[in-house]
Amino acid sequence: MYTQLLLGALLILCVGHWSHGKDLPNKPFSIDLLNETLDGPANFAEYSKLSAARGAKFTIDATSLRSDGPRVTWECERITAVPSQVRTQYRLSTFYRKYLHAFGIPVISSGLATDAALRRACYVVVFLFADRQDIRSWFYRRYGRAGVIAYREGVTSIPEHSWLASWWNQRARGLGATITHPISTCGEENILCYPRGDRYPREDIFLHEFVHGLHNLGVANGAIPSFDGKLRQRYNYLRRTGYRWSNTYAMSTDREYLAEGAQSYFDCNDYQNPPNGIHNHVDTRTKLASYDPVLYGFLKEIFPCQNRYLKRCDARAGTKPYTFKMNCDKYGRGVEMDFQTKRPVGTKPSTPPPNTPPPNTPPPPNTPPPPNTQLPPNTPPPPNTPPSPNTPPPPNTPPPPKPQTPRPPANCKDDNNRCAYWARIGECTRNDDTCGSAARKVAIGARLATALIETDTVRHGPDKINAAGIQDT
């Protein structure tokens, strides 16, 4: 009995050393199954080799590309069942019961994972893909997604990981996406910073594993094809010279070099000084820029916005997500976004998200113009067009009255052969006191004579009017 137990323990230790300790320069991994503690994340390079050899199972792999593109927004709050269309497109197992999405990228789990873990995972995916539209587009087109491993589940509970040997459940609590198995996963205890039961209490394993998937599907096999050549050249130099990251997990493979650097870039790495075989003192973005500016430059190329990351334990304590920039250029200029409202900061609900095409819907045919809208110049009005609403009808204007010649007073005697004409032009009415004083009669006569001269001048010409205002014959 004791001999069998001893042989079993030795076998586990040998397997752990063969699979995950051979790449470490100075210290092999130690797996304490009694206390369930692990020194570092699972070796992604080793898993990638196994994944490629295994091929796709229970899933559509990322060698085929989707023809559509990602969404411009996210839903990280309202958890639903997995939509039937999503299940069909991704060929997802019925194991998955819960669903959120980040830019259309599924964030999924079984029914055992907590809603809080799913929402936190969705935040991380939105955060990491906010910087560059082309990277998230490639990840989306390669059917990439994120999965949450419930506290009572193992890594092999995930259908895309179910082909792995059972000892992976002791070795890993999350794996990065590969071309043949394009899902990045992590245990909910690490995602939510549980005070007990987390094998990696000082690291953000979900961010680490998701950077593996983002790098593999969205960068190296997507937006930046030349990226891996530069990364390997730098890693090989450091590995050969020991110039940086000596005695740390970052020197196990070029993939771990980038993922460990990403944890420091987002201020969520472990701190150890002196190095303990897994980590060293470089646990923040500021330290990384000073310690390894080349790696810092690689990460800045992928994450140019340099957003501030909400750490998992701060989120558990109630801190709300910070605003973050989106769709940044290489100088870090982008749109400032609010994670909770899904809109640019300071805008109203009607403001569309970035990259939303403007509406360009043509009006239906034969649509009349709105009321009080003037027609374009030189455009005849439509036939039989009814009057616009609230337009009063045109007034019924009566024709102007015909001019009537005023009759002279009964006691008036015409002393001049022009009296009839003067009456027609209103002089008898305006000067009804023509029988008044002699002086007034003289004045009236002078005014009438002047008017007569002007009238006849127009009618007959100036040469035919004499000084008395009488037409010459």
GROMACS .gro file of C-alpha atoms in nm:
model
  473
    1MET     CA    1   0.000   0.000   0.000
    2TYR     CA    2   0.267   0.249   0.104
    3THR     CA    3   0.483   0.143  -0.188
    4GLN     CA    4   0.203   0.220  -0.434
    5LEU     CA    5   0.144   0.565  -0.282
    6LEU     CA    6   0.515   0.644  -0.297
    7LEU     CA    7   0.539   0.538  -0.661
    8GLY     CA    8   0.232   0.746  -0.747
    9ALA     CA    9   0.378   1.056  -0.582
   10LEU     CA   10   0.709   1.012  -0.764
   11LEU     CA   11   0.526   0.973  -1.095
   12ILE     CA   12   0.332   1.297  -1.042
   13LEU     CA   13   0.648   1.487  -0.956
   14CYS     CA   14   0.829   1.351  -1.260
   15VAL     CA   15   0.545   1.439  -1.494
   16GLY     CA   16   0.525   1.789  -1.350
   17HIS     CA   17   0.898   1.839  -1.395
   18TRP     CA   18   0.898   1.702  -1.751
   19SER     CA   19   0.606   1.907  -1.873
   20HIS     CA   20   0.661   2.239  -1.702
   21GLY     CA   21   0.997   2.262  -1.536
   22LYS     CA   22   1.239   2.187  -1.816
   23ASP     CA   23   1.222   2.537  -1.963
   24LEU     CA   24   1.306   2.717  -1.640
   25PRO     CA   25   1.671   2.821  -1.630
   26ASN     CA   26   1.741   2.766  -1.261
   27LYS     CA   27   1.446   2.618  -1.073
   28PRO     CA   28   1.196   2.344  -1.161
   29PHE     CA   29   0.829   2.383  -1.074
   30SER     CA   30   0.708   2.242  -0.747
   31ILE     CA   31   0.351   2.117  -0.717
   32ASP     CA   32   0.215   2.092  -0.364
   33LEU     CA   33  -0.102   1.887  -0.407
   34LEU     CA   34  -0.171   1.885  -0.033
   35ASN     CA   35  -0.196   2.265  -0.009
   36GLU     CA   36  -0.299   2.310  -0.374
   37THR     CA   37  -0.049   2.585  -0.447
   38LEU     CA   38   0.132   2.641  -0.775
   39ASP     CA   39   0.436   2.853  -0.846
   40GLY     CA   40   0.343   2.976  -1.193
   41PRO     CA   41   0.086   2.959  -1.472
   42ALA     CA   42   0.074   2.655  -1.698
   43ASN     CA   43   0.337   2.649  -1.970
   44PHE     CA   44   0.160   2.781  -2.277
   45ALA     CA   45   0.424   2.661  -2.524
   46GLU     CA   46   0.385   2.302  -2.407
   47TYR     CA   47   0.006   2.325  -2.422
   48SER     CA   48   0.024   2.479  -2.771
   49LYS     CA   49   0.222   2.182  -2.901
   50LEU     CA   50  -0.028   1.938  -2.756
   51SER     CA   51  -0.318   2.143  -2.890
   52ALA     CA   52  -0.178   2.149  -3.242
   53ALA     CA   53  -0.112   1.775  -3.234
   54ARG     CA   54  -0.458   1.702  -3.100
   55GLY     CA   55  -0.650   1.916  -3.347
   56ALA     CA   56  -0.995   2.062  -3.300
   57LYS     CA   57  -1.257   1.882  -3.097
   58PHE     CA   58  -1.599   1.995  -2.976
   59THR     CA   59  -1.534   2.325  -3.148
   60ILE     CA   60  -1.467   2.508  -3.470
   61ASP     CA   61  -1.099   2.591  -3.491
   62ALA     CA   62  -0.942   2.924  -3.581
   63THR     CA   63  -0.788   2.815  -3.911
   64SER     CA   64  -1.112   2.922  -4.082
   65LEU     CA   65  -1.207   3.288  -4.066
   66ARG     CA   66  -1.539   3.456  -4.014
   67SER     CA   67  -1.650   3.691  -4.288
   68ASP     CA   68  -1.808   3.947  -4.055
   69GLY     CA   69  -1.642   4.175  -3.803
   70PRO     CA   70  -1.674   4.240  -3.429
   71ARG     CA   71  -1.931   4.467  -3.273
   72VAL     CA   72  -1.851   4.818  -3.158
   73THR     CA   73  -1.988   4.774  -2.806
   74TRP     CA   74  -2.023   4.512  -2.532
   75GLU     CA   75  -2.267   4.357  -2.285
   76CYS     CA   76  -2.098   4.274  -1.956
   77GLU     CA   77  -2.393   4.304  -1.719
   78ARG     CA   78  -2.707   4.125  -1.842
   79ILE     CA   79  -2.624   3.753  -1.846
   80THR     CA   80  -2.833   3.538  -2.078
   81ALA     CA   81  -2.842   3.186  -2.209
   82VAL     CA   82  -2.607   3.121  -2.498
   83PRO     CA   83  -2.790   3.248  -2.810
   84SER     CA   84  -2.867   2.968  -3.052
   85GLN     CA   85  -2.696   3.154  -3.335
   86VAL     CA   86  -2.375   3.187  -3.130
   87ARG     CA   87  -2.388   2.822  -3.027
   88THR     CA   88  -2.422   2.720  -3.390
   89GLN     CA   89  -2.153   2.954  -3.525
   90TYR     CA   90  -1.896   2.846  -3.264
   91ARG     CA   91  -2.017   2.485  -3.240
   92LEU     CA   92  -2.035   2.523  -2.865
   93SER     CA   93  -2.112   2.232  -2.638
   94THR     CA   94  -2.433   2.230  -2.435
   95PHE     CA   95  -2.198   2.248  -2.136
   96TYR     CA   96  -2.210   2.626  -2.178
   97ARG     CA   97  -2.517   2.788  -2.020
   98LYS     CA   98  -2.421   3.149  -1.946
   99TYR     CA   99  -2.327   3.417  -2.195
  100LEU     CA  100  -2.197   3.774  -2.216
  101HIS     CA  101  -2.002   3.934  -2.496
  102ALA     CA  102  -1.718   4.184  -2.542
  103PHE     CA  103  -1.733   4.337  -2.892
  104GLY     CA  104  -1.924   4.025  -2.995
  105ILE     CA  105  -1.655   3.795  -2.852
  106PRO     CA  106  -1.834   3.534  -2.635
  107VAL     CA  107  -1.763   3.518  -2.261
  108ILE     CA  108  -1.914   3.186  -2.153
  109SER     CA  109  -1.939   2.936  -1.869
  110SER     CA  110  -2.139   2.644  -1.740
  111GLY     CA  111  -2.427   2.698  -1.503
  112LEU     CA  112  -2.195   2.650  -1.203
  113ALA     CA  113  -1.982   2.963  -1.247
  114THR     CA  114  -2.095   3.271  -1.057
  115ASP     CA  115  -2.242   3.566  -1.243
  116ALA     CA  116  -1.984   3.793  -1.080
  117ALA     CA  117  -1.699   3.590  -1.230
  118LEU     CA  118  -1.853   3.609  -1.576
  119ARG     CA  119  -1.896   3.987  -1.550
  120ARG     CA  120  -1.539   4.039  -1.431
  121ALA     CA  121  -1.404   3.822  -1.714
  122CYS     CA  122  -1.605   4.028  -1.961
  123TYR     CA  123  -1.448   4.348  -1.825
  124VAL     CA  124  -1.099   4.206  -1.875
  125VAL     CA  125  -1.176   4.111  -2.236
  126VAL     CA  126  -1.319   4.456  -2.312
  127PHE     CA  127  -1.019   4.620  -2.149
  128LEU     CA  128  -0.756   4.420  -2.338
  129PHE     CA  129  -0.925   4.460  -2.676
  130ALA     CA  130  -1.010   4.830  -2.643
  131ASP     CA  131  -0.673   4.954  -2.770
  132ARG     CA  132  -0.666   4.823  -3.126
  133GLN     CA  133  -0.958   4.749  -3.353
  134ASP     CA  134  -0.750   4.534  -3.587
  135ILE     CA  135  -0.634   4.300  -3.309
  136ARG     CA  136  -0.983   4.240  -3.173
  137SER     CA  137  -1.109   4.194  -3.529
  138TRP     CA  138  -0.858   3.915  -3.594
  139PHE     CA  139  -0.938   3.746  -3.263
  140TYR     CA  140  -1.309   3.765  -3.345
  141ARG     CA  141  -1.265   3.636  -3.698
  142ARG     CA  142  -1.069   3.337  -3.565
  143TYR     CA  143  -1.363   3.242  -3.341
  144GLY     CA  144  -1.180   3.344  -3.022
  145ARG     CA  145  -1.370   3.346  -2.693
  146ALA     CA  146  -1.323   3.348  -2.316
  147GLY     CA  147  -1.434   3.085  -2.065
  148VAL     CA  148  -1.477   3.084  -1.687
  149ILE     CA  149  -1.395   2.767  -1.494
  150ALA     CA  150  -1.626   2.733  -1.193
  151TYR     CA  151  -1.471   2.685  -0.851
  152ARG     CA  152  -1.587   2.321  -0.840
  153GLU     CA  153  -1.475   2.249  -1.197
  154GLY     CA  154  -1.135   2.150  -1.332
  155VAL     CA  155  -0.959   2.279  -1.640
  156THR     CA  156  -1.061   1.962  -1.825
  157SER     CA  157  -1.427   2.038  -1.752
  158ILE     CA  158  -1.405   2.288  -2.036
  159PRO     CA  159  -1.505   2.099  -2.354
  160GLU     CA  160  -1.215   2.250  -2.552
  161HIS     CA  161  -0.974   2.121  -2.281
  162SER     CA  162  -1.146   1.790  -2.209
  163TRP     CA  163  -0.893   1.588  -2.411
  164LEU     CA  164  -0.607   1.680  -2.176
  165ALA     CA  165  -0.477   1.434  -1.920
  166SER     CA  166  -0.643   1.457  -1.580
  167TRP     CA  167  -0.325   1.576  -1.409
  168TRP     CA  168  -0.374   1.911  -1.585
  169ASN     CA  169  -0.646   1.977  -1.328
  170GLN     CA  170  -0.373   1.989  -1.062
  171ARG     CA  171  -0.127   2.175  -1.279
  172ALA     CA  172  -0.341   2.451  -1.430
  173ARG     CA  173  -0.640   2.670  -1.353
  174GLY     CA  174  -0.647   2.835  -1.694
  175LEU     CA  175  -0.508   2.809  -2.046
  176GLY     CA  176  -0.462   3.048  -2.336
  177ALA     CA  177  -0.635   3.022  -2.673
  178THR     CA  178  -0.468   2.836  -2.958
  179ILE     CA  179  -0.553   2.810  -3.327
  180THR     CA  180  -0.710   2.466  -3.284
  181HIS     CA  181  -0.871   2.540  -2.946
  182PRO     CA  182  -0.943   2.916  -2.952
  183ILE     CA  183  -1.060   2.972  -2.594
  184SER     CA  184  -0.878   3.142  -2.306
  185THR     CA  185  -0.990   3.025  -1.961
  186CYS     CA  186  -0.935   3.085  -1.591
  187GLY     CA  187  -1.077   2.971  -1.258
  188GLU     CA  188  -1.334   3.197  -1.098
  189GLU     CA  189  -1.144   3.200  -0.767
  190ASN     CA  190  -0.858   3.391  -0.930
  191ILE     CA  191  -1.086   3.610  -1.141
  192LEU     CA  192  -1.273   3.726  -0.829
  193CYS     CA  193  -0.975   3.732  -0.588
  194TYR     CA  194  -1.117   3.478  -0.345
  195PRO     CA  195  -0.939   3.503  -0.009
  196ARG     CA  196  -0.899   3.123   0.002
  197GLY     CA  197  -0.866   2.850  -0.258
  198ASP     CA  198  -0.671   3.055  -0.516
  199ARG     CA  199  -0.352   2.882  -0.628
  200TYR     CA  200  -0.214   3.211  -0.762
  201PRO     CA  201  -0.317   3.468  -0.499
  202ARG     CA  202  -0.064   3.731  -0.608
  203GLU     CA  203  -0.116   3.710  -0.985
  204ASP     CA  204  -0.391   3.788  -1.237
  205ILE     CA  205  -0.403   3.454  -1.418
  206PHE     CA  206  -0.697   3.541  -1.641
  207LEU     CA  207  -0.516   3.845  -1.780
  208HIS     CA  208  -0.203   3.632  -1.825
  209GLU     CA  209  -0.389   3.355  -2.012
  210PHE     CA  210  -0.596   3.592  -2.219
  211VAL     CA  211  -0.283   3.775  -2.333
  212HIS     CA  212  -0.162   3.436  -2.461
  213GLY     CA  213  -0.477   3.403  -2.670
  214LEU     CA  214  -0.475   3.765  -2.786
  215HIS     CA  215  -0.111   3.726  -2.889
  216ASN     CA  216  -0.167   3.397  -3.069
  217LEU     CA  217  -0.493   3.470  -3.254
  218GLY     CA  218  -0.497   3.849  -3.281
  219VAL     CA  219  -0.131   3.952  -3.316
  220ALA     CA  220   0.108   3.684  -3.444
  221ASN     CA  221  -0.151   3.521  -3.670
  222GLY     CA  222  -0.337   3.841  -3.736
  223ALA     CA  223  -0.271   4.213  -3.709
  224ILE     CA  224   0.111   4.213  -3.671
  225PRO     CA  225   0.262   3.915  -3.861
  226SER     CA  226   0.618   4.039  -3.801
  227PHE     CA  227   0.570   4.062  -3.424
  228ASP     CA  228   0.687   3.712  -3.332
  229GLY     CA  229   1.017   3.748  -3.516
  230LYS     CA  230   1.111   4.052  -3.307
  231LEU     CA  231   0.987   3.891  -2.988
  232ARG     CA  232   1.189   3.572  -3.036
  233GLN     CA  233   1.502   3.765  -3.126
  234ARG     CA  234   1.481   3.962  -2.802
  235TYR     CA  235   1.395   3.657  -2.593
  236ASN     CA  236   1.682   3.452  -2.735
  237TYR     CA  237   1.925   3.733  -2.663
  238LEU     CA  238   1.814   3.759  -2.300
  239ARG     CA  239   1.812   3.385  -2.256
  240ARG     CA  240   2.164   3.356  -2.395
  241THR     CA  241   2.316   3.647  -2.204
  242GLY     CA  242   2.114   3.644  -1.883
  243TYR     CA  243   2.100   4.023  -1.912
  244ARG     CA  244   1.743   4.047  -1.781
  245TRP     CA  245   1.479   3.827  -1.616
  246SER     CA  246   1.729   3.574  -1.488
  247ASN     CA  247   1.577   3.313  -1.255
  248THR     CA  248   1.218   3.402  -1.351
  249TYR     CA  249   0.932   3.235  -1.534
  250ALA     CA  250   0.956   3.502  -1.807
  251MET     CA  251   1.262   3.320  -1.942
  252SER     CA  252   1.086   2.984  -1.988
  253THR     CA  253   0.957   3.068  -2.342
  254ASP     CA  254   0.905   3.373  -2.559
  255ARG     CA  255   0.528   3.339  -2.495
  256GLU     CA  256   0.575   3.356  -2.120
  257TYR     CA  257   0.819   3.646  -2.163
  258LEU     CA  258   0.538   3.849  -2.321
  259ALA     CA  259   0.259   3.735  -2.085
  260GLU     CA  260   0.463   3.797  -1.770
  261GLY     CA  261   0.559   4.136  -1.908
  262ALA     CA  262   0.190   4.213  -1.968
  263GLN     CA  263   0.112   4.152  -1.601
  264SER     CA  264   0.377   4.407  -1.508
  265TYR     CA  265   0.257   4.646  -1.782
  266PHE     CA  266  -0.086   4.649  -1.617
  267ASP     CA  267   0.049   4.665  -1.259
  268CYS     CA  268  -0.082   4.322  -1.155
  269ASN     CA  269   0.226   4.101  -1.123
  270ASP     CA  270   0.380   3.946  -0.814
  271TYR     CA  271   0.679   4.108  -0.644
  272GLN     CA  272   0.981   3.905  -0.535
  273ASN     CA  273   1.323   4.045  -0.450
  274PRO     CA  274   1.551   3.858  -0.487
  275PRO     CA  275   1.398   3.653  -0.772
  276ASN     CA  276   1.240   3.326  -0.658
  277GLY     CA  277   1.252   3.134  -0.987
  278ILE     CA  278   0.913   3.272  -1.095
  279HIS     CA  279   0.910   3.647  -1.030
  280ASN     CA  280   1.143   3.936  -0.957
  281HIS     CA  281   1.096   4.297  -0.848
  282VAL     CA  282   0.943   4.418  -1.179
  283ASP     CA  283   0.572   4.430  -1.100
  284THR     CA  284   0.458   4.769  -1.241
  285ARG     CA  285   0.454   4.953  -1.572
  286THR     CA  286   0.701   5.213  -1.450
  287LYS     CA  287   0.952   4.948  -1.341
  288LEU     CA  288   0.908   4.758  -1.667
  289ALA     CA  289   0.981   5.067  -1.879
  290SER     CA  290   1.306   5.117  -1.690
  291TYR     CA  291   1.411   4.751  -1.655
  292ASP     CA  292   1.328   4.621  -2.005
  293PRO     CA  293   1.236   4.905  -2.243
  294VAL     CA  294   1.231   4.666  -2.540
  295LEU     CA  295   0.961   4.446  -2.385
  296TYR     CA  296   0.782   4.761  -2.277
  297GLY     CA  297   0.786   4.875  -2.640
  298PHE     CA  298   0.643   4.541  -2.759
  299LEU     CA  299   0.354   4.572  -2.516
  300LYS     CA  300   0.295   4.936  -2.601
  301GLU     CA  301   0.261   4.836  -2.966
  302ILE     CA  302  -0.020   4.598  -2.870
  303PHE     CA  303  -0.172   4.824  -2.603
  304PRO     CA  304  -0.100   5.183  -2.720
  305CYS     CA  305  -0.373   5.343  -2.507
  306GLN     CA  306  -0.181   5.260  -2.186
  307ASN     CA  307  -0.507   5.240  -1.994
  308ARG     CA  308  -0.527   5.197  -1.619
  309TYR     CA  309  -0.639   4.846  -1.529
  310LEU     CA  310  -0.883   4.779  -1.246
  311LYS     CA  311  -0.715   4.507  -1.042
  312ARG     CA  312  -0.925   4.206  -0.950
  313CYS     CA  313  -0.894   4.251  -0.572
  314ASP     CA  314  -0.978   4.622  -0.600
  315ALA     CA  315  -1.287   4.527  -0.801
  316ARG     CA  316  -1.387   4.280  -0.531
  317ALA     CA  317  -1.355   4.561  -0.275
  318GLY     CA  318  -1.605   4.770  -0.473
  319THR     CA  319  -1.390   4.996  -0.692
  320LYS     CA  320  -1.567   5.083  -1.016
  321PRO     CA  321  -1.393   5.048  -1.354
  322TYR     CA  322  -1.189   5.347  -1.459
  323THR     CA  323  -1.257   5.528  -1.784
  324PHE     CA  324  -1.034   5.405  -2.063
  325LYS     CA  325  -0.929   5.507  -2.411
  326MET     CA  326  -1.033   5.310  -2.714
  327ASN     CA  327  -0.905   5.272  -3.073
  328CYS     CA  328  -0.577   5.451  -3.004
  329ASP     CA  329  -0.310   5.545  -3.254
  330LYS     CA  330   0.057   5.476  -3.185
  331TYR     CA  331   0.079   5.798  -2.983
  332GLY     CA  332  -0.193   5.686  -2.744
  333ARG     CA  333  -0.463   5.917  -2.876
  334GLY     CA  334  -0.809   5.762  -2.866
  335VAL     CA  335  -1.170   5.803  -2.757
  336GLU     CA  336  -1.225   5.822  -2.381
  337MET     CA  337  -1.485   5.559  -2.293
  338ASP     CA  338  -1.706   5.485  -1.992
  339PHE     CA  339  -1.721   5.109  -1.933
  340GLN     CA  340  -2.060   5.113  -1.763
  341THR     CA  341  -2.245   5.341  -2.008
  342LYS     CA  342  -2.057   5.202  -2.313
  343ARG     CA  343  -2.035   5.556  -2.450
  344PRO     CA  344  -1.766   5.823  -2.484
  345VAL     CA  345  -1.719   6.014  -2.161
  346GLY     CA  346  -1.950   6.315  -2.121
  347THR     CA  347  -2.190   6.227  -2.401
  348LYS     CA  348  -2.564   6.175  -2.394
  349PRO     CA  349  -2.735   5.838  -2.449
  350SER     CA  350  -2.803   5.924  -2.812
  351THR     CA  351  -2.430   5.934  -2.890
  352PRO     CA  352  -2.328   5.620  -3.083
  353PRO     CA  353  -2.015   5.421  -2.987
  354PRO     CA  354  -1.691   5.476  -3.182
  355ASN     CA  355  -1.678   5.343  -3.539
  356THR     CA  356  -2.058   5.334  -3.563
  357PRO     CA  357  -2.146   5.421  -3.925
  358PRO     CA  358  -2.382   5.718  -3.959
  359PRO     CA  359  -2.739   5.632  -4.047
  360ASN     CA  360  -2.800   5.660  -4.419
  361THR     CA  361  -3.151   5.523  -4.462
  362PRO     CA  362  -3.326   5.671  -4.767
  363PRO     CA  363  -3.682   5.795  -4.713
  364PRO     CA  364  -3.963   5.579  -4.849
  365PRO     CA  365  -4.086   5.671  -5.197
  366ASN     CA  366  -4.351   5.940  -5.243
  367THR     CA  367  -4.286   6.079  -4.897
  368PRO     CA  368  -4.424   6.439  -4.884
  369PRO     CA  369  -4.200   6.707  -4.737
  370PRO     CA  370  -4.265   6.802  -4.376
  371PRO     CA  371  -4.500   7.096  -4.307
  372ASN     CA  372  -4.370   7.446  -4.387
  373THR     CA  373  -4.080   7.302  -4.589
  374GLN     CA  374  -4.005   7.519  -4.890
  375LEU     CA  375  -3.956   7.344  -5.221
  376PRO     CA  376  -3.620   7.379  -5.393
  377PRO     CA  377  -3.580   7.664  -5.642
  378ASN     CA  378  -3.735   7.612  -5.988
  379THR     CA  379  -3.925   7.310  -5.861
  380PRO     CA  380  -4.293   7.326  -5.958
  381PRO     CA  381  -4.532   7.232  -5.680
  382PRO     CA  382  -4.687   6.887  -5.702
  383PRO     CA  383  -5.027   6.880  -5.871
  384ASN     CA  384  -5.333   6.900  -5.652
  385THR     CA  385  -5.118   6.947  -5.344
  386PRO     CA  386  -5.345   7.022  -5.050
  387PRO     CA  387  -5.255   7.323  -4.838
  388SER     CA  388  -5.021   7.264  -4.548
  389PRO     CA  389  -5.178   7.213  -4.206
  390ASN     CA  390  -5.279   7.529  -4.019
  391THR     CA  391  -5.251   7.740  -4.335
  392PRO     CA  392  -5.540   8.001  -4.345
  393PRO     CA  393  -5.733   8.029  -4.674
  394PRO     CA  394  -5.657   8.331  -4.894
  395PRO     CA  395  -5.871   8.636  -4.810
  396ASN     CA  396  -6.173   8.711  -5.032
  397THR     CA  397  -6.061   9.057  -5.132
  398PRO     CA  398  -6.351   9.257  -5.295
  399PRO     CA  399  -6.276   9.443  -5.619
  400PRO     CA  400  -6.182   9.810  -5.575
  401PRO     CA  401  -6.481  10.049  -5.599
  402LYS     CA  402  -6.526  10.238  -5.919
  403PRO     CA  403  -6.439  10.608  -5.887
  404GLN     CA  404  -6.747  10.822  -5.874
  405THR     CA  405  -6.752  11.181  -5.983
  406PRO     CA  406  -6.878  11.389  -5.692
  407ARG     CA  407  -7.178  11.597  -5.767
  408PRO     CA  408  -7.142  11.976  -5.721
  409PRO     CA  409  -7.347  12.143  -5.450
  410ALA     CA  410  -7.695  12.246  -5.557
  411ASN     CA  411  -7.622  12.617  -5.508
  412CYS     CA  412  -7.295  12.606  -5.702
  413LYS     CA  413  -7.273  12.791  -6.028
  414ASP     CA  414  -7.010  12.695  -6.285
  415ASP     CA  415  -6.829  13.019  -6.366
  416ASN     CA  416  -6.557  12.838  -6.561
  417ASN     CA  417  -6.566  12.588  -6.840
  418ARG     CA  418  -6.320  12.370  -6.631
  419CYS     CA  419  -6.557  12.319  -6.340
  420ALA     CA  420  -6.654  11.968  -6.450
  421TYR     CA  421  -6.288  11.862  -6.465
  422TRP     CA  422  -6.213  12.015  -6.126
  423ALA     CA  423  -6.504  11.825  -5.979
  424ARG     CA  424  -6.368  11.494  -6.116
  425ILE     CA  425  -6.029  11.543  -5.952
  426GLY     CA  426  -6.186  11.622  -5.614
  427GLU     CA  427  -6.120  11.993  -5.591
  428CYS     CA  428  -6.485  12.073  -5.527
  429THR     CA  429  -6.483  11.831  -5.231
  430ARG     CA  430  -6.153  11.950  -5.085
  431ASN     CA  431  -6.252  12.316  -5.137
  432ASP     CA  432  -6.621  12.318  -5.061
  433ASP     CA  433  -6.598  12.681  -4.963
  434THR     CA  434  -6.551  12.799  -5.321
  435CYS     CA  435  -6.808  13.070  -5.253
  436GLY     CA  436  -6.589  13.205  -4.972
  437SER     CA  437  -6.368  13.508  -4.968
  438ALA     CA  438  -6.233  13.654  -5.284
  439ALA     CA  439  -5.876  13.600  -5.168
  440ARG     CA  440  -5.936  13.229  -5.113
  441LYS     CA  441  -6.100  13.203  -5.452
  442VAL     CA  442  -5.790  13.359  -5.606
  443ALA     CA  443  -5.566  13.105  -5.423
  444ILE     CA  444  -5.782  12.813  -5.525
  445GLY     CA  445  -5.788  12.933  -5.880
  446ALA     CA  446  -5.409  12.964  -5.890
  447ARG     CA  447  -5.366  12.609  -5.753
  448LEU     CA  448  -5.617  12.470  -5.996
  449ALA     CA  449  -5.453  12.650  -6.284
  450THR     CA  450  -5.117  12.499  -6.188
  451ALA     CA  451  -5.267  12.149  -6.166
  452LEU     CA  452  -5.434  12.199  -6.498
  453ILE     CA  453  -5.111  12.307  -6.663
  454GLU     CA  454  -4.927  12.001  -6.528
  455THR     CA  455  -5.204  11.766  -6.640
  456ASP     CA  456  -5.233  11.906  -6.988
  457THR     CA  457  -4.856  11.921  -7.024
  458VAL     CA  458  -4.841  11.547  -6.977
  459ARG     CA  459  -5.138  11.490  -7.205
  460HIS     CA  460  -5.067  11.737  -7.492
  461GLY     CA  461  -4.702  11.841  -7.453
  462PRO     CA  462  -4.552  12.165  -7.311
  463ASP     CA  463  -4.564  12.362  -7.633
  464LYS     CA  464  -4.946  12.359  -7.653
  465ILE     CA  465  -5.019  12.506  -7.310
  466ASN     CA  466  -5.028  12.884  -7.262
  467ALA     CA  467  -4.961  13.078  -6.947
  468ALA     CA  468  -5.325  13.074  -6.850
  469GLY     CA  469  -5.331  12.697  -6.861
  470ILE     CA  470  -5.547  12.691  -7.174
  471GLN     CA  471  -5.463  12.467  -7.464
  472ASP     CA  472  -5.361  12.654  -7.772
  473THR     CA  473  -5.555  12.569  -8.081
   0.00000   0.00000   0.00000
